């Protein structure tokens, strides 16, 4: 079993720093997309179950 690094890998750090150079602050989605692309590029797979935010109720649903 390989151990997780104690610091952010250099190439990922560079990509995240590039986001900070944007004229407007990057959103959480921008940051997550950058991290996800890096994970995919390096073949890191997600666990079967990840914590998820509960979904908001659909107030426009006619069945309520």
CSV table of N, CA and C in Angstrom, one decimal:
chain,number,residue,atom,x,y,z
A,1,UNK,N,0.8,-1.2,0.0
A,1,UNK,CA,0.0,0.0,0.0
A,1,UNK,C,0.9,1.2,0.0
A,2,UNK,N,0.6,2.1,-0.9
A,2,UNK,CA,1.4,3.3,-1.0
A,2,UNK,C,0.9,4.4,-0.1
A,3,UNK,N,1.8,5.2,0.4
A,3,UNK,CA,1.4,6.2,1.4
A,3,UNK,C,1.1,7.5,0.7
A,4,UNK,N,0.1,8.3,1.1
A,4,UNK,CA,-0.2,9.6,0.5
A,4,UNK,C,0.9,10.5,0.8
A,5,UNK,N,1.2,11.4,-0.1
A,5,UNK,CA,2.3,12.4,0.2
A,5,UNK,C,1.9,13.4,1.3
A,6,UNK,N,2.9,13.9,1.9
A,6,UNK,CA,2.6,14.9,3.0
A,6,UNK,C,2.4,16.3,2.5
A,7,UNK,N,2.8,16.5,1.2
A,7,UNK,CA,2.6,17.8,0.6
A,7,UNK,C,1.9,17.7,-0.7
A,8,UNK,N,1.4,18.8,-1.3
A,8,UNK,CA,0.7,18.7,-2.6
A,8,UNK,C,1.8,18.4,-3.6
A,9,UNK,N,1.5,17.4,-4.5
A,9,UNK,CA,2.5,17.2,-5.6
A,9,UNK,C,2.7,18.5,-6.4
A,10,UNK,N,4.0,18.6,-6.8
A,10,UNK,CA,4.4,19.8,-7.5
A,10,UNK,C,3.6,20.2,-8.7
A,11,UNK,N,3.2,19.3,-9.6
A,11,UNK,CA,2.5,19.6,-10.8
A,11,UNK,C,1.1,20.1,-10.4
A,12,UNK,N,0.5,19.5,-9.4
A,12,UNK,CA,-0.9,19.9,-8.9
A,12,UNK,C,-0.8,21.2,-8.3
A,13,UNK,N,0.2,21.5,-7.5
A,13,UNK,CA,0.4,22.8,-6.8
A,13,UNK,C,0.5,23.9,-7.9
A,14,UNK,N,1.2,23.6,-9.0
A,14,UNK,CA,1.4,24.6,-10.0
A,14,UNK,C,0.0,24.9,-10.7
A,15,UNK,N,-0.8,23.9,-10.9
A,15,UNK,CA,-2.1,24.1,-11.5
A,15,UNK,C,-3.0,24.9,-10.6
A,16,UNK,N,-3.0,24.6,-9.3
A,16,UNK,CA,-3.8,25.3,-8.4
A,16,UNK,C,-3.4,26.8,-8.2
A,17,UNK,N,-2.0,27.0,-8.3
A,17,UNK,CA,-1.5,28.4,-8.2
A,17,UNK,C,-1.9,29.2,-9.5
A,18,UNK,N,-2.0,28.5,-10.6
A,18,UNK,CA,-2.5,29.2,-11.9
A,18,UNK,C,-3.9,29.7,-11.7
A,19,UNK,N,-4.8,28.9,-11.0
A,19,UNK,CA,-6.1,29.4,-10.7
A,19,UNK,C,-6.1,30.7,-10.0
A,20,UNK,N,-5.2,30.8,-9.1
A,20,UNK,CA,-5.2,32.0,-8.2
A,20,UNK,C,-4.8,33.3,-9.0
A,21,UNK,N,-4.2,33.1,-10.2
A,21,UNK,CA,-3.9,34.2,-11.1
A,21,UNK,C,-5.0,34.7,-11.9
A,22,UNK,N,-6.2,34.1,-11.9
A,22,UNK,CA,-7.3,34.5,-12.6
A,22,UNK,C,-7.7,35.9,-12.1
A,23,UNK,N,-8.4,36.6,-13.0
A,23,UNK,CA,-8.8,38.0,-12.6
A,23,UNK,C,-9.9,37.9,-11.5
A,24,UNK,N,-10.8,37.0,-11.6
A,24,UNK,CA,-11.8,36.8,-10.6
A,24,UNK,C,-11.4,35.5,-9.8
A,25,UNK,N,-11.8,35.4,-8.6
A,25,UNK,CA,-11.5,34.3,-7.7
A,25,UNK,C,-12.1,33.0,-8.3
A,26,UNK,N,-11.3,31.9,-8.3
A,26,UNK,CA,-11.9,30.7,-8.8
A,26,UNK,C,-12.9,30.1,-7.9
A,27,UNK,N,-13.9,29.5,-8.4
A,27,UNK,CA,-15.0,28.9,-7.6
A,27,UNK,C,-14.5,27.6,-7.1
A,28,UNK,N,-15.2,27.0,-6.1
A,28,UNK,CA,-14.9,25.7,-5.6
A,28,UNK,C,-15.0,24.7,-6.7
A,29,UNK,N,-15.9,24.9,-7.7
A,29,UNK,CA,-16.0,23.9,-8.8
A,29,UNK,C,-14.8,24.0,-9.7
A,30,UNK,N,-14.2,25.2,-9.9
A,30,UNK,CA,-13.0,25.3,-10.7
A,30,UNK,C,-11.8,24.6,-10.0
A,31,UNK,N,-11.7,24.7,-8.7
A,31,UNK,CA,-10.7,24.0,-7.9
A,31,UNK,C,-10.9,22.5,-8.0
A,32,UNK,N,-12.1,22.1,-7.8
A,32,UNK,CA,-12.4,20.6,-7.8
A,32,UNK,C,-12.1,20.1,-9.2
A,33,UNK,N,-12.5,20.8,-10.2
A,33,UNK,CA,-12.2,20.3,-11.6
A,33,UNK,C,-10.7,20.1,-11.8
A,34,UNK,N,-9.9,21.0,-11.3
A,34,UNK,CA,-8.5,20.9,-11.5
A,34,UNK,C,-8.0,19.7,-10.8
A,35,UNK,N,-8.4,19.5,-9.5
A,35,UNK,CA,-8.0,18.4,-8.7
A,35,UNK,C,-8.4,17.1,-9.4
A,36,UNK,N,-9.7,17.0,-9.9
A,36,UNK,CA,-10.2,15.8,-10.5
A,36,UNK,C,-9.5,15.5,-11.8
A,37,UNK,N,-9.1,16.5,-12.6
A,37,UNK,CA,-8.4,16.2,-13.8
A,37,UNK,C,-7.0,15.6,-13.4
A,38,UNK,N,-6.4,16.2,-12.3
A,38,UNK,CA,-5.1,15.7,-11.9
A,38,UNK,C,-5.2,14.2,-11.4
A,39,UNK,N,-6.2,13.9,-10.7
A,39,UNK,CA,-6.4,12.5,-10.2
A,39,UNK,C,-6.6,11.6,-11.3
A,40,UNK,N,-7.4,12.0,-12.3
A,40,UNK,CA,-7.7,11.1,-13.5
A,40,UNK,C,-6.4,10.9,-14.3
A,41,UNK,N,-5.6,12.0,-14.5
A,41,UNK,CA,-4.4,11.9,-15.3
A,41,UNK,C,-3.4,10.9,-14.6
A,42,UNK,N,-3.4,10.9,-13.3
A,42,UNK,CA,-2.5,10.0,-12.6
A,42,UNK,C,-3.1,8.6,-12.2
A,43,UNK,N,-4.3,8.4,-12.7
A,43,UNK,CA,-4.9,7.0,-12.5
A,43,UNK,C,-5.3,6.8,-11.1
A,44,UNK,N,-5.6,7.8,-10.3
A,44,UNK,CA,-6.1,7.7,-9.0
A,44,UNK,C,-7.6,7.5,-9.1
A,45,UNK,N,-8.1,6.4,-8.5
A,45,UNK,CA,-9.5,6.0,-8.6
A,45,UNK,C,-10.2,6.4,-7.3
A,46,UNK,N,-11.5,6.8,-7.4
A,46,UNK,CA,-12.2,7.2,-6.2
A,46,UNK,C,-12.7,5.9,-5.5
A,47,UNK,N,-12.9,6.0,-4.2
A,47,UNK,CA,-13.4,4.9,-3.4
A,47,UNK,C,-14.9,4.7,-3.9
A,48,UNK,N,-15.4,3.5,-3.5
A,48,UNK,CA,-16.8,3.2,-3.9
A,48,UNK,C,-17.8,4.1,-3.4
A,49,UNK,N,-17.6,4.5,-2.1
A,49,UNK,CA,-18.5,5.4,-1.5
A,49,UNK,C,-17.8,6.7,-1.0
A,50,UNK,N,-18.3,7.8,-1.4
A,50,UNK,CA,-17.8,9.1,-1.0
A,50,UNK,C,-18.9,9.9,-0.2
A,51,UNK,N,-18.6,10.7,0.8
A,51,UNK,CA,-19.6,11.5,1.4
A,51,UNK,C,-20.2,12.4,0.4
A,52,UNK,N,-21.5,12.6,0.5
A,52,UNK,CA,-22.2,13.5,-0.4
A,52,UNK,C,-23.1,14.5,0.3
A,53,UNK,N,-23.2,15.6,-0.2
A,53,UNK,CA,-24.1,16.6,0.3
A,53,UNK,C,-25.5,16.2,0.1
A,54,UNK,N,-26.4,16.4,1.1
A,54,UNK,CA,-27.8,16.0,0.9
A,54,UNK,C,-28.4,16.9,-0.2
A,55,UNK,N,-29.3,16.4,-0.9
A,55,UNK,CA,-29.9,17.1,-2.0
A,55,UNK,C,-31.0,18.0,-1.4
A,56,UNK,N,-31.2,19.1,-2.1
A,56,UNK,CA,-32.3,20.0,-1.7
A,56,UNK,C,-33.6,19.5,-2.2
A,57,UNK,N,-34.7,19.7,-1.4
A,57,UNK,CA,-36.0,19.2,-1.9
A,57,UNK,C,-36.4,20.0,-3.2
A,58,UNK,N,-37.1,19.3,-4.0
A,58,UNK,CA,-37.6,19.9,-5.3
A,58,UNK,C,-39.0,20.5,-5.0
A,59,UNK,N,-39.0,21.9,-4.9
A,59,UNK,CA,-40.3,22.5,-4.6
A,59,UNK,C,-41.2,22.7,-5.8
A,60,UNK,N,-40.7,22.4,-7.0
A,60,UNK,CA,-41.4,22.5,-8.2
A,60,UNK,C,-42.0,21.1,-8.6
A,61,UNK,N,-41.8,20.1,-7.8
A,61,UNK,CA,-42.4,18.8,-8.1
A,61,UNK,C,-43.9,18.8,-7.8
A,62,UNK,N,-44.7,18.4,-8.8
A,62,UNK,CA,-46.1,18.3,-8.6
A,62,UNK,C,-46.6,17.2,-7.6
A,63,UNK,N,-45.7,16.3,-7.3
A,63,UNK,CA,-46.1,15.2,-6.5
A,63,UNK,C,-46.2,15.5,-5.0
A,64,UNK,N,-45.7,16.7,-4.6
A,64,UNK,CA,-45.7,17.1,-3.2
A,64,UNK,C,-47.1,17.6,-2.8
